[in-house]
PDB file of C-alpha atoms and ligand atoms in Angstrom:
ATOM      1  CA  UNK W   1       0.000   0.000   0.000  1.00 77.00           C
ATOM      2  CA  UNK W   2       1.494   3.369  -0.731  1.00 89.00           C
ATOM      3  CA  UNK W   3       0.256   5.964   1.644  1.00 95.00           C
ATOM      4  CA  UNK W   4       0.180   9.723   0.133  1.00 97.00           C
ATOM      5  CA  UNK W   5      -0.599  12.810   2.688  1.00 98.00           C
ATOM      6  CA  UNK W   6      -2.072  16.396   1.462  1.00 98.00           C
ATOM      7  CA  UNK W   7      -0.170  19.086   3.556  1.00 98.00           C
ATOM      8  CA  UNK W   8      -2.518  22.330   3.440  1.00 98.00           C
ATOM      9  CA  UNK W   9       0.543  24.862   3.906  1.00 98.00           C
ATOM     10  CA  UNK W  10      -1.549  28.283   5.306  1.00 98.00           C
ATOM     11  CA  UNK W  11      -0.649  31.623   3.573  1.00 98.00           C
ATOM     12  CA  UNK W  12       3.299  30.722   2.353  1.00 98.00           C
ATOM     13  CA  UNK W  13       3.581  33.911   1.220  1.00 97.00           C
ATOM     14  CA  UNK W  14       2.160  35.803   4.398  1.00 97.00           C
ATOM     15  CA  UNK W  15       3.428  34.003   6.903  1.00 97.00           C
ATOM     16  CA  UNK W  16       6.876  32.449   6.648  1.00 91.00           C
ATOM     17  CA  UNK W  17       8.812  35.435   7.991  1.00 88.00           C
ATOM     18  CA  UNK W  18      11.019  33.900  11.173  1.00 88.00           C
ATOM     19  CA  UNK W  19      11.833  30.622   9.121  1.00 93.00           C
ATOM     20  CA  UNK W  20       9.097  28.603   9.632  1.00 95.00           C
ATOM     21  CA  UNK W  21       8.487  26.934   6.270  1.00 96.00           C
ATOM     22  CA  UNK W  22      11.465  24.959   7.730  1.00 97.00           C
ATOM     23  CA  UNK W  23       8.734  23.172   8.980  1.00 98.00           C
ATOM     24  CA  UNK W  24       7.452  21.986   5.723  1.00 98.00           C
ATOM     25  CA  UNK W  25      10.509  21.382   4.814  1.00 98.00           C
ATOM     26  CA  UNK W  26      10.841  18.899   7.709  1.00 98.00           C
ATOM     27  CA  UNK W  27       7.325  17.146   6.909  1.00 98.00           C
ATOM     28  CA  UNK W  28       8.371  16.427   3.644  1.00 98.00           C
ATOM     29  CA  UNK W  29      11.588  14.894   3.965  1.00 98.00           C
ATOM     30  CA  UNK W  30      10.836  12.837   7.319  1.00 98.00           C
ATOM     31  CA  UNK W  31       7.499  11.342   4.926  1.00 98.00           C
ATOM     32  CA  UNK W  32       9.698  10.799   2.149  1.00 97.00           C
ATOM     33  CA  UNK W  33      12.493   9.351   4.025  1.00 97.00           C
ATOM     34  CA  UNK W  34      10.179   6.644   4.893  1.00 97.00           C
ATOM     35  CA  UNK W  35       8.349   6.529   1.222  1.00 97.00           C
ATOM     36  CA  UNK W  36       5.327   8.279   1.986  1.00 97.00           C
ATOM     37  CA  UNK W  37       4.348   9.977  -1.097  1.00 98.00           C
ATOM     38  CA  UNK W  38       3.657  14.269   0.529  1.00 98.00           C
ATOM     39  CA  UNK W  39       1.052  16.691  -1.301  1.00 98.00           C
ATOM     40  CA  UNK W  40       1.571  20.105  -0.459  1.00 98.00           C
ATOM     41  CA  UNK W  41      -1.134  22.419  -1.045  1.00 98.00           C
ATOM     42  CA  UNK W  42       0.113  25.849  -0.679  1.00 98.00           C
ATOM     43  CA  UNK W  43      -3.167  27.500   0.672  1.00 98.00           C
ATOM     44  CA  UNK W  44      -3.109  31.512  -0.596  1.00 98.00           C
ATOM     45  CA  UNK W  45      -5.563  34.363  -0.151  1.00 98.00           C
ATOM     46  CA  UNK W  46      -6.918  33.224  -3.959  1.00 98.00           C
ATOM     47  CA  UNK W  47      -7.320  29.805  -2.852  1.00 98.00           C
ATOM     48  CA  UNK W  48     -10.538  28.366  -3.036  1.00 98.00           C
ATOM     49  CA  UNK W  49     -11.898  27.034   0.644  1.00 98.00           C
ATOM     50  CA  UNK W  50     -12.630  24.093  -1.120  1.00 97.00           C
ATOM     51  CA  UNK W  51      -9.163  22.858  -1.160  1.00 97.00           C
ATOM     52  CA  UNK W  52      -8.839  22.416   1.958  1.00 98.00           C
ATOM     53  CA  UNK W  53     -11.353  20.000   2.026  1.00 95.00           C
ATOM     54  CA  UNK W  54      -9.319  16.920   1.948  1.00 96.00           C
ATOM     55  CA  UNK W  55      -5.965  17.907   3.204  1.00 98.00           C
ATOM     56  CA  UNK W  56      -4.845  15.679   6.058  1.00 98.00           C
ATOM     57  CA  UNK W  57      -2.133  17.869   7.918  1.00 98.00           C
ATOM     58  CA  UNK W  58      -2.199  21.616   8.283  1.00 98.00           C
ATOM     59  CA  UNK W  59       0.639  24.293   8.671  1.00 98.00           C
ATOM     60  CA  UNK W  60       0.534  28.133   9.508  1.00 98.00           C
ATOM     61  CA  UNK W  61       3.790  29.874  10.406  1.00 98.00           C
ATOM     62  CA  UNK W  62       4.808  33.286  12.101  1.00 98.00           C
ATOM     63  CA  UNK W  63       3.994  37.109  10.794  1.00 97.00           C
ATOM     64  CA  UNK W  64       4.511  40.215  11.602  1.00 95.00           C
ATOM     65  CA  UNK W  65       1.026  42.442  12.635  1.00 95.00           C
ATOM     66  CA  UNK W  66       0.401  43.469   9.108  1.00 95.00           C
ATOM     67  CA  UNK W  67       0.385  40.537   7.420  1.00 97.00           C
ATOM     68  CA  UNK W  68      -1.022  38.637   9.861  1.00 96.00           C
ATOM     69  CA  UNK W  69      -4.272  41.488   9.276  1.00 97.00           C
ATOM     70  CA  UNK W  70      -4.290  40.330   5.728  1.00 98.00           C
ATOM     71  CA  UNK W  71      -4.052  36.868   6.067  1.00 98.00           C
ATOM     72  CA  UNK W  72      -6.613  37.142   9.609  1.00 98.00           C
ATOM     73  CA  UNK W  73      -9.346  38.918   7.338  1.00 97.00           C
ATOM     74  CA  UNK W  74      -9.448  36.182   4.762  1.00 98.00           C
ATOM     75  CA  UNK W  75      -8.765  33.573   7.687  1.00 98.00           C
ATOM     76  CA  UNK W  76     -11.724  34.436   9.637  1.00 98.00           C
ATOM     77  CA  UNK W  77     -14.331  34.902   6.662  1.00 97.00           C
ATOM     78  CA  UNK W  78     -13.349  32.090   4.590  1.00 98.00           C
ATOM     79  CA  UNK W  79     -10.842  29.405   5.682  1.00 98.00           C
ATOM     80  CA  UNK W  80     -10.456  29.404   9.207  1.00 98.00           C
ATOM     81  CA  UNK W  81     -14.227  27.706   9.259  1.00 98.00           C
ATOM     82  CA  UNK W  82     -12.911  24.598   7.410  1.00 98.00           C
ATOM     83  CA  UNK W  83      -9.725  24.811   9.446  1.00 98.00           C
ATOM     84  CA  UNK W  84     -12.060  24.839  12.544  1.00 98.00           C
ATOM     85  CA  UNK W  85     -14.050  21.850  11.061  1.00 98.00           C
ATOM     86  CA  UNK W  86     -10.850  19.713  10.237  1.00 98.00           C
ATOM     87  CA  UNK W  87      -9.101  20.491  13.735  1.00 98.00           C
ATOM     88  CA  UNK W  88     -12.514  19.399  15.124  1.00 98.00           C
ATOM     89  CA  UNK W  89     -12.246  16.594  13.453  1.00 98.00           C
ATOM     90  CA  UNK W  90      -8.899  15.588  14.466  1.00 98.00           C
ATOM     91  CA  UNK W  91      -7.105  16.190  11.793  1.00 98.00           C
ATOM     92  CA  UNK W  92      -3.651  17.128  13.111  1.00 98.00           C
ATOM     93  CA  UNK W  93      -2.222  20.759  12.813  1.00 98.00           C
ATOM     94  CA  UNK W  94       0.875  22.959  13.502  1.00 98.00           C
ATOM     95  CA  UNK W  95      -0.051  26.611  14.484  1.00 98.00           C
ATOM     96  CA  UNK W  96       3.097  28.713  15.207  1.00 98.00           C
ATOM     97  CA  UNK W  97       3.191  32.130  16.784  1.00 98.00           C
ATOM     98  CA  UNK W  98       1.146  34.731  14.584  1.00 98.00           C
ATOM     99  CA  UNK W  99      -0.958  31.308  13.347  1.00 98.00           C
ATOM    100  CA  UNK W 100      -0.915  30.471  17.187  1.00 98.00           C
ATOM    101  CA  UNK W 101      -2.907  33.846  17.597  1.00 98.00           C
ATOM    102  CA  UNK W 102      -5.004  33.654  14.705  1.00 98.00           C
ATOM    103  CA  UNK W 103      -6.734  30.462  15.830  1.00 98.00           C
ATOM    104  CA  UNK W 104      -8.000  32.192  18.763  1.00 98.00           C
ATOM    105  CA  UNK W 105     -10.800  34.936  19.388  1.00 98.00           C
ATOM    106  CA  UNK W 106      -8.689  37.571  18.577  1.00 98.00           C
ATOM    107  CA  UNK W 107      -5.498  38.635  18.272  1.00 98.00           C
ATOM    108  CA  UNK W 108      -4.940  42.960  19.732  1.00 98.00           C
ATOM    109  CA  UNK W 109      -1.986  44.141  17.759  1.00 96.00           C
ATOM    110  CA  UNK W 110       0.751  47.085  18.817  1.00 94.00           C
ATOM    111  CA  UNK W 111      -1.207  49.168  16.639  1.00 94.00           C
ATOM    112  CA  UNK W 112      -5.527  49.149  15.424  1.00 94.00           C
ATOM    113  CA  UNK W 113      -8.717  47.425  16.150  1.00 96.00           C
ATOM    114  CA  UNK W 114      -8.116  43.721  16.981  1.00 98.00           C
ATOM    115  CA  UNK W 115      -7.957  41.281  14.542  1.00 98.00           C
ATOM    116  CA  UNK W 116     -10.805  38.623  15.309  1.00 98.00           C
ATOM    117  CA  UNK W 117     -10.071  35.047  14.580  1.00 98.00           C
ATOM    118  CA  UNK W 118     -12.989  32.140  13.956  1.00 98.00           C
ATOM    119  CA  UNK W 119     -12.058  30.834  17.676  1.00 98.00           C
ATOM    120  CA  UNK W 120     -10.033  27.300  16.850  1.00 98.00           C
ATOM    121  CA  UNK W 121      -8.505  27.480  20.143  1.00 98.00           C
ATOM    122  CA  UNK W 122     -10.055  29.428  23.138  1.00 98.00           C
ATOM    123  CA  UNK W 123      -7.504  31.457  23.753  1.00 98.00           C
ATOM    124  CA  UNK W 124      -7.171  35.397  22.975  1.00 98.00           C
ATOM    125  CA  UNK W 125      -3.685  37.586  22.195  1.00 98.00           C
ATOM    126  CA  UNK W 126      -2.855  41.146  23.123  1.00 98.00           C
ATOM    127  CA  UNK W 127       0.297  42.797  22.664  1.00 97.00           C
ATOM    128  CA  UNK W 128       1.149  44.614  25.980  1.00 96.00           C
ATOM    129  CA  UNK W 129       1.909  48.071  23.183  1.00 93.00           C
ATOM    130  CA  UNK W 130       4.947  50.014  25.300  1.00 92.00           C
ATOM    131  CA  UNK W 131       4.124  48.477  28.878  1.00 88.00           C
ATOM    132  CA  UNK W 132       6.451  45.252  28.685  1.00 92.00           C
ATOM    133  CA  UNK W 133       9.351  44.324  26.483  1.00 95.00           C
ATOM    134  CA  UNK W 134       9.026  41.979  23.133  1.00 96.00           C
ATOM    135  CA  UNK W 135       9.498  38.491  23.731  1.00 98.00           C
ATOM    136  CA  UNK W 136      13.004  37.139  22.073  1.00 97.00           C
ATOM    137  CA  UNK W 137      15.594  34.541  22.824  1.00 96.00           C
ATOM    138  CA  UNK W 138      16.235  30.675  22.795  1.00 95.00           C
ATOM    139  CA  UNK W 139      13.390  28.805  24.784  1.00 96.00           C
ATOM    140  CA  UNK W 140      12.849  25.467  26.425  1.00 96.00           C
ATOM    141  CA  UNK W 141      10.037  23.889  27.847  1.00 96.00           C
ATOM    142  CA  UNK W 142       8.741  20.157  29.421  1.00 95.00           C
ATOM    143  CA  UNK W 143       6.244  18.767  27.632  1.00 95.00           C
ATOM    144  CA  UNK W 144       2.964  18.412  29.359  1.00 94.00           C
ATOM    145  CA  UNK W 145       1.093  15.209  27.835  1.00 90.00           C
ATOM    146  CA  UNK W 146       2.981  11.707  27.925  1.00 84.00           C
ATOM    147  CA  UNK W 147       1.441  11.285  24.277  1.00 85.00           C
ATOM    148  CA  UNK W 148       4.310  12.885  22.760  1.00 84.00           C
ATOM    149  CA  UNK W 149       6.237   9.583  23.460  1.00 73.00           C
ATOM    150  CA  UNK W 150       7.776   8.533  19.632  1.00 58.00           C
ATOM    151  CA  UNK W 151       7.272   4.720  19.178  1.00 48.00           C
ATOM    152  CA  UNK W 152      10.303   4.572  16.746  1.00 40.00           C
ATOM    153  CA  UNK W 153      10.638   1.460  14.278  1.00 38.00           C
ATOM    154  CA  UNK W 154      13.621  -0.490  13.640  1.00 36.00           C
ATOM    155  CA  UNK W 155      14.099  -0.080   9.627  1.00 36.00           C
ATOM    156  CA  UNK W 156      12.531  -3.231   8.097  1.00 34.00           C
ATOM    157  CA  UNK W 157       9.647  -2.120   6.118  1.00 39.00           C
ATOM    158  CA  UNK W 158       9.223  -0.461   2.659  1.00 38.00           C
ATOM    159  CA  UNK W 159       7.106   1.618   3.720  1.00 39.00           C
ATOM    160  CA  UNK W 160       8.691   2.685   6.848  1.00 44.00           C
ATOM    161  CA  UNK W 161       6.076   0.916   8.913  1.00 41.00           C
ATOM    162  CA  UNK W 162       7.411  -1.544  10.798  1.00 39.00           C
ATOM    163  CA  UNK W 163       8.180  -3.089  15.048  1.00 39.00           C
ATOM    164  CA  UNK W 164       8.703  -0.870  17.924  1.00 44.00           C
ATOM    165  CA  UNK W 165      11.525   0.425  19.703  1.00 43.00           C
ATOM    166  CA  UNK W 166      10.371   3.459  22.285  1.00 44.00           C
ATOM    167  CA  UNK W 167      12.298   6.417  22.154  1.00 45.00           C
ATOM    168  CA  UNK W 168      11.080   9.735  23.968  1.00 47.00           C
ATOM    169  CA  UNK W 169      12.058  12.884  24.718  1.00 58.00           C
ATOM    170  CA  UNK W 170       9.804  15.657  27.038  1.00 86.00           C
ATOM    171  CA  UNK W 171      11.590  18.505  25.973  1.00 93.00           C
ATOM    172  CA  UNK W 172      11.173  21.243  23.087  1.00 95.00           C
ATOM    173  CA  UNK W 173      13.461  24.288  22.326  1.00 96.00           C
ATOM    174  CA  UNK W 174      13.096  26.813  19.794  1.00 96.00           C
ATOM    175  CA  UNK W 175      13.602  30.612  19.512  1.00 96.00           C
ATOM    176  CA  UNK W 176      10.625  32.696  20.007  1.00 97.00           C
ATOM    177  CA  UNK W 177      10.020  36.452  18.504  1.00 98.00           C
ATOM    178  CA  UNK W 178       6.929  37.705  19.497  1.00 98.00           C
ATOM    179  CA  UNK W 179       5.384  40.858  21.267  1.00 97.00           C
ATOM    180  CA  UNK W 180       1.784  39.518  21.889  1.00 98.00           C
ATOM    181  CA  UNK W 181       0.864  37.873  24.956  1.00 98.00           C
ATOM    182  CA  UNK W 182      -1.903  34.630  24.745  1.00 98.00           C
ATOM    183  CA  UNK W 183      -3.914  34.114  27.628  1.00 98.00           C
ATOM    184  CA  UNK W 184      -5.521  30.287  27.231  1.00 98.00           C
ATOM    185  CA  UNK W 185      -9.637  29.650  28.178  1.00 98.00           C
ATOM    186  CA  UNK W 186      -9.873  27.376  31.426  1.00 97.00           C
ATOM    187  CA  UNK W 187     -10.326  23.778  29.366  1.00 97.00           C
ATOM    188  CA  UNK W 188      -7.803  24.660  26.924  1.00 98.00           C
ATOM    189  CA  UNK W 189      -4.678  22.441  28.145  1.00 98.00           C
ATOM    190  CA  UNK W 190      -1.321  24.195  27.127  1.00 98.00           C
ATOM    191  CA  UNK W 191       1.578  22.154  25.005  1.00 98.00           C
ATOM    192  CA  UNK W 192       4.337  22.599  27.902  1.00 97.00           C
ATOM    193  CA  UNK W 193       6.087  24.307  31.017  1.00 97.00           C
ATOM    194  CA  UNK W 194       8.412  26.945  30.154  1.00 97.00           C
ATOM    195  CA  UNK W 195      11.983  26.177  31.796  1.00 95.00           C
ATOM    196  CA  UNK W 196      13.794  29.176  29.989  1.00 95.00           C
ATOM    197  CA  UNK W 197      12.145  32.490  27.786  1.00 97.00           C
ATOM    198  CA  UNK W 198       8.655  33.495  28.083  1.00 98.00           C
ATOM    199  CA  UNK W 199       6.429  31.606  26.231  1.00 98.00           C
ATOM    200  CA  UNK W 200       2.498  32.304  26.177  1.00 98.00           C
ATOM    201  CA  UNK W 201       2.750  35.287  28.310  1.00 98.00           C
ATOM    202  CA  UNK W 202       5.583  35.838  30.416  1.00 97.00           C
ATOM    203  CA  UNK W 203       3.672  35.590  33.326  1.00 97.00           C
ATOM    204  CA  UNK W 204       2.077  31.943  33.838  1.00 97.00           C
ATOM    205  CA  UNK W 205       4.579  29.735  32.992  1.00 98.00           C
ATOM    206  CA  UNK W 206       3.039  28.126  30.045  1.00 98.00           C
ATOM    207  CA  UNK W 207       4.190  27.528  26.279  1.00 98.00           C
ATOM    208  CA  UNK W 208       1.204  27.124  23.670  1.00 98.00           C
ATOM    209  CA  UNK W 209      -1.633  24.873  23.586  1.00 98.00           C
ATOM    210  CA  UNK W 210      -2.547  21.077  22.919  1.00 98.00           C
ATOM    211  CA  UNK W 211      -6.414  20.915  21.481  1.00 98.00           C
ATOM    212  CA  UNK W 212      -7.336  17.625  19.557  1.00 98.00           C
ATOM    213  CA  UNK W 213      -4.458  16.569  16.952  1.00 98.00           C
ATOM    214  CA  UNK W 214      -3.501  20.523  17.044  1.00 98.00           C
ATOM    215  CA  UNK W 215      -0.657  22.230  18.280  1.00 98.00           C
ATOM    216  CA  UNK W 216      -0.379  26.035  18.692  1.00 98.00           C
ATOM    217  CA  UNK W 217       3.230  26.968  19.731  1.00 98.00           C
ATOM    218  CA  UNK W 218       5.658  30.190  19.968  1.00 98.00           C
ATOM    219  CA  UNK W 219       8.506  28.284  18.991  1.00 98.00           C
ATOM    220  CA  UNK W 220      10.381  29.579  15.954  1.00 97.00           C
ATOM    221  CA  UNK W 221      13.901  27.658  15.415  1.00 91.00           C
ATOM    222  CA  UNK W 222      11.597  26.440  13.176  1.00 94.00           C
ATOM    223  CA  UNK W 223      10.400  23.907  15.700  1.00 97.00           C
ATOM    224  CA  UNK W 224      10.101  20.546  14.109  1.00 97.00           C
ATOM    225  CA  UNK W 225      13.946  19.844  12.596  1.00 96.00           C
ATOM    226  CA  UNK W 226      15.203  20.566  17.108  1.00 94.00           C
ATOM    227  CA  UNK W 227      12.310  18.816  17.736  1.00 95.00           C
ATOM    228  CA  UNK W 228      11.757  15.718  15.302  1.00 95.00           C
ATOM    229  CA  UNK W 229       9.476  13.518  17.178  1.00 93.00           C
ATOM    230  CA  UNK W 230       6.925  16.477  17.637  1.00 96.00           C
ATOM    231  CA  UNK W 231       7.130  16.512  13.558  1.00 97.00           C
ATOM    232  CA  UNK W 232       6.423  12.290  13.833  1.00 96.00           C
ATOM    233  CA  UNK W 233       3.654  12.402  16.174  1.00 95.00           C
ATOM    234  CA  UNK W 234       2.070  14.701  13.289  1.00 97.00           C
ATOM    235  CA  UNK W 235       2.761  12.388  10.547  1.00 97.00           C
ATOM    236  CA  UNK W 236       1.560   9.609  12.836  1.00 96.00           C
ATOM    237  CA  UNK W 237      -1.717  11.204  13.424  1.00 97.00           C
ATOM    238  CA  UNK W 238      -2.097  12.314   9.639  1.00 98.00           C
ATOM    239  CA  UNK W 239      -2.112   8.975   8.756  1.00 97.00           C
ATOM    240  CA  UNK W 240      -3.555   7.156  11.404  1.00 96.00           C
ATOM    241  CA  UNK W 241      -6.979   9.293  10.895  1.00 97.00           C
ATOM    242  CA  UNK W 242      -6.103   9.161   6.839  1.00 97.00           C
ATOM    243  CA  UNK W 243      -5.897   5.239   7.119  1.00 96.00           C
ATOM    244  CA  UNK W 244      -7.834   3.963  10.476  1.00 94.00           C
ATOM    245  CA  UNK W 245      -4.833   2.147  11.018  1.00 92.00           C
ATOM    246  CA  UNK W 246      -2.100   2.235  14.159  1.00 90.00           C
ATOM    247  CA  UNK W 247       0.463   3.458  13.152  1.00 89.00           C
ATOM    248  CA  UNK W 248       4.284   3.826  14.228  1.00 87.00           C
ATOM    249  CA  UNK W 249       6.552   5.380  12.290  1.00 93.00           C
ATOM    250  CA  UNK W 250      10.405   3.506  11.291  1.00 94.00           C
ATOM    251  CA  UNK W 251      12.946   5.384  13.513  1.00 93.00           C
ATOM    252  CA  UNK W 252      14.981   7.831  11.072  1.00 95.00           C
ATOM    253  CA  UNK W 253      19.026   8.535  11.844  1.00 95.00           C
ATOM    254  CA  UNK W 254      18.402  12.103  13.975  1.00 94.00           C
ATOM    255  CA  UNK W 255      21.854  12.269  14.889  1.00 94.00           C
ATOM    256  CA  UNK W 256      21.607  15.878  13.898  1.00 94.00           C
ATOM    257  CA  UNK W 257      18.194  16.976  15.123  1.00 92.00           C
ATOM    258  CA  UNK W 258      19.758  15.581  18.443  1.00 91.00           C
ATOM    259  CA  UNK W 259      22.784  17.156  18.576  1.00 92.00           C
ATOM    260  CA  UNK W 260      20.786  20.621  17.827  1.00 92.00           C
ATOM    261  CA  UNK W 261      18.153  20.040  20.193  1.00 92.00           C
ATOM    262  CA  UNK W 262      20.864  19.327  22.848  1.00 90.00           C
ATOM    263  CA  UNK W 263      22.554  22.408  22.091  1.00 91.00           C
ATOM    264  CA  UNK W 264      19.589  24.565  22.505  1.00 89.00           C
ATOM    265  CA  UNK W 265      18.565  22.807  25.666  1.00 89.00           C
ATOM    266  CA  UNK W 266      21.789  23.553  27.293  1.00 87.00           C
ATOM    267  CA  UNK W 267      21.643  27.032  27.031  1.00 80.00           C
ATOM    268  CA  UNK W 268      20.881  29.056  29.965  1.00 64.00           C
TER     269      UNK W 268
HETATM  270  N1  LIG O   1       3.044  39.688  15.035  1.00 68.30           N
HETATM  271  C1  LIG O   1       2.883  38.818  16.203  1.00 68.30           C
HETATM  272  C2  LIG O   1       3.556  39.374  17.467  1.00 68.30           C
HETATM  273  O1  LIG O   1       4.413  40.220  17.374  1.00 68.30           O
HETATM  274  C3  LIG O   1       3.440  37.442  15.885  1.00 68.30           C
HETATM  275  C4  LIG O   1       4.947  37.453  15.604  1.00 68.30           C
HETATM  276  C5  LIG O   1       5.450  36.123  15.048  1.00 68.30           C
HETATM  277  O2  LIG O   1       4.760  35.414  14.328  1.00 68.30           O
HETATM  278  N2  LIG O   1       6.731  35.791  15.386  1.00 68.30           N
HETATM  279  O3  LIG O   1       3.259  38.915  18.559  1.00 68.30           O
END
């Protein structure tokens, strides 16, 4: 069987600015590394909603506040329904940063009216204008949920689908740019703990937010290639839902990824 994933990549040219379509880039190879044919659609202001409709993994990366208004006016009136509709129905997504905001009720910029958002995640953003410093530097945070655990696969199968071996790791790092602070709704369980930077807010300790299959995270870096099981347990899900199968992924060689995500997590 040769299994094929449609990557719905949100607004490329929007919002991509702090490196984040490394995160495609990351998708793609860790799928193909393990022959699973990857789709991306690149998902534009002209794109019809339609699209969307069968894509089986979604991505939306970082912006600055005024494309993130153009992108959050078509986001809210025509896409970010689907979007809702998909994450709803499990279908696993990466929201990072200005995406991370856009998901929520609204996002208050430095400047103008808030930008509303079709309420993905209950959460809501406001950018603290000249009262408290931009948020900037290497971060690291625990993992809250256990389900982050990678069942790796010795290399056996074709298709990269093969026995277990467990591997896990409970930490992410990244780098995170951002001025707005999100404040989550009381169900709304966030991703991790914040060990170093500020994450959500600066104030409560928390780094984005785990809803469904869907991830909404500050971390630049981009996050997946420090972070490579995080980009697995996405793939995982994809096709898990895609197929109705269990599904664990053949371990790949991350001597890299390791040695980067090691780096990060050492710095203080
Ligand atoms: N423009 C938003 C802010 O400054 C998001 C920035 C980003 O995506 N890194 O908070």
């Amino acid at each position: 069987m040769n299994f094929r994933l449609n990557l719905a990549w949100m607004y490329p040219d929007l919002m991509s600015t702090y490196g984040d379509r490394g995160n495609i880039i990351v998708l793609t190879k860790r799928c193909q590394w393990r022959g699973i044919e990857v789709n991306i659609k690149e998902i534009t202001l002209e794109t019809k909603v339609s699209e969307l409709s069968n894509c089986d993994l979604i991505f939306m990366g970082g912006a600055q506040d005024r494309q993130q208004k153009i992108a959050g006016d078509d986001f809210l009136k025509n896409k970010g329904p689907m979007i809702k509709e998909l994450v709803e129905n499990s279908v696993p997504a990466l929201f990072v940063c200005a995406a991370y905001q856009a998901v929520g009720h609204f996002y208050k910029p430095y400047q103008g009216e808030p930008i509303p958002g079709p309420g993905i995640f209950d959460l809501h953003t406001e950018h603290p204008g000249d009262q408290a410093k931009r948020l900037i530097g290497n971060v690291v945070a625990e993992l809250i949920s256990d389900q982050f655990d990678v069942i790796a696969r010795s290399p056996v199968s074709k298709y990269g689908i093969n026995s277990a071996t467990k591997q896990s790791s409970h930490l992410i790092v990244g780098f995170e740019n951002h001025g707005g602070r999100t404040y989550l709704g009381k169900k709304l369980q966030p991703f991790a703990r914040v060990i170093k930077g500020g994450g959500n807010n600066g104030e409560d300790g928390y780094e984005g937010a785990l809803y469904k299959n869907s991830i909404g995270s500050y971390f630049h870096g981009p996050l997946l290639p420090k972070n490579p099981y995080i980009a697995d347990w996405l793939i995982a899900k994809a096709l898990e839902k895609k197929y109705v199968a269990k599904i664990r992924l053949r371990q790949l060689d991350d001597g890299l990824e390791k040695q980067a995500h090691k780096f990060v997590s050492t710095l203080r």
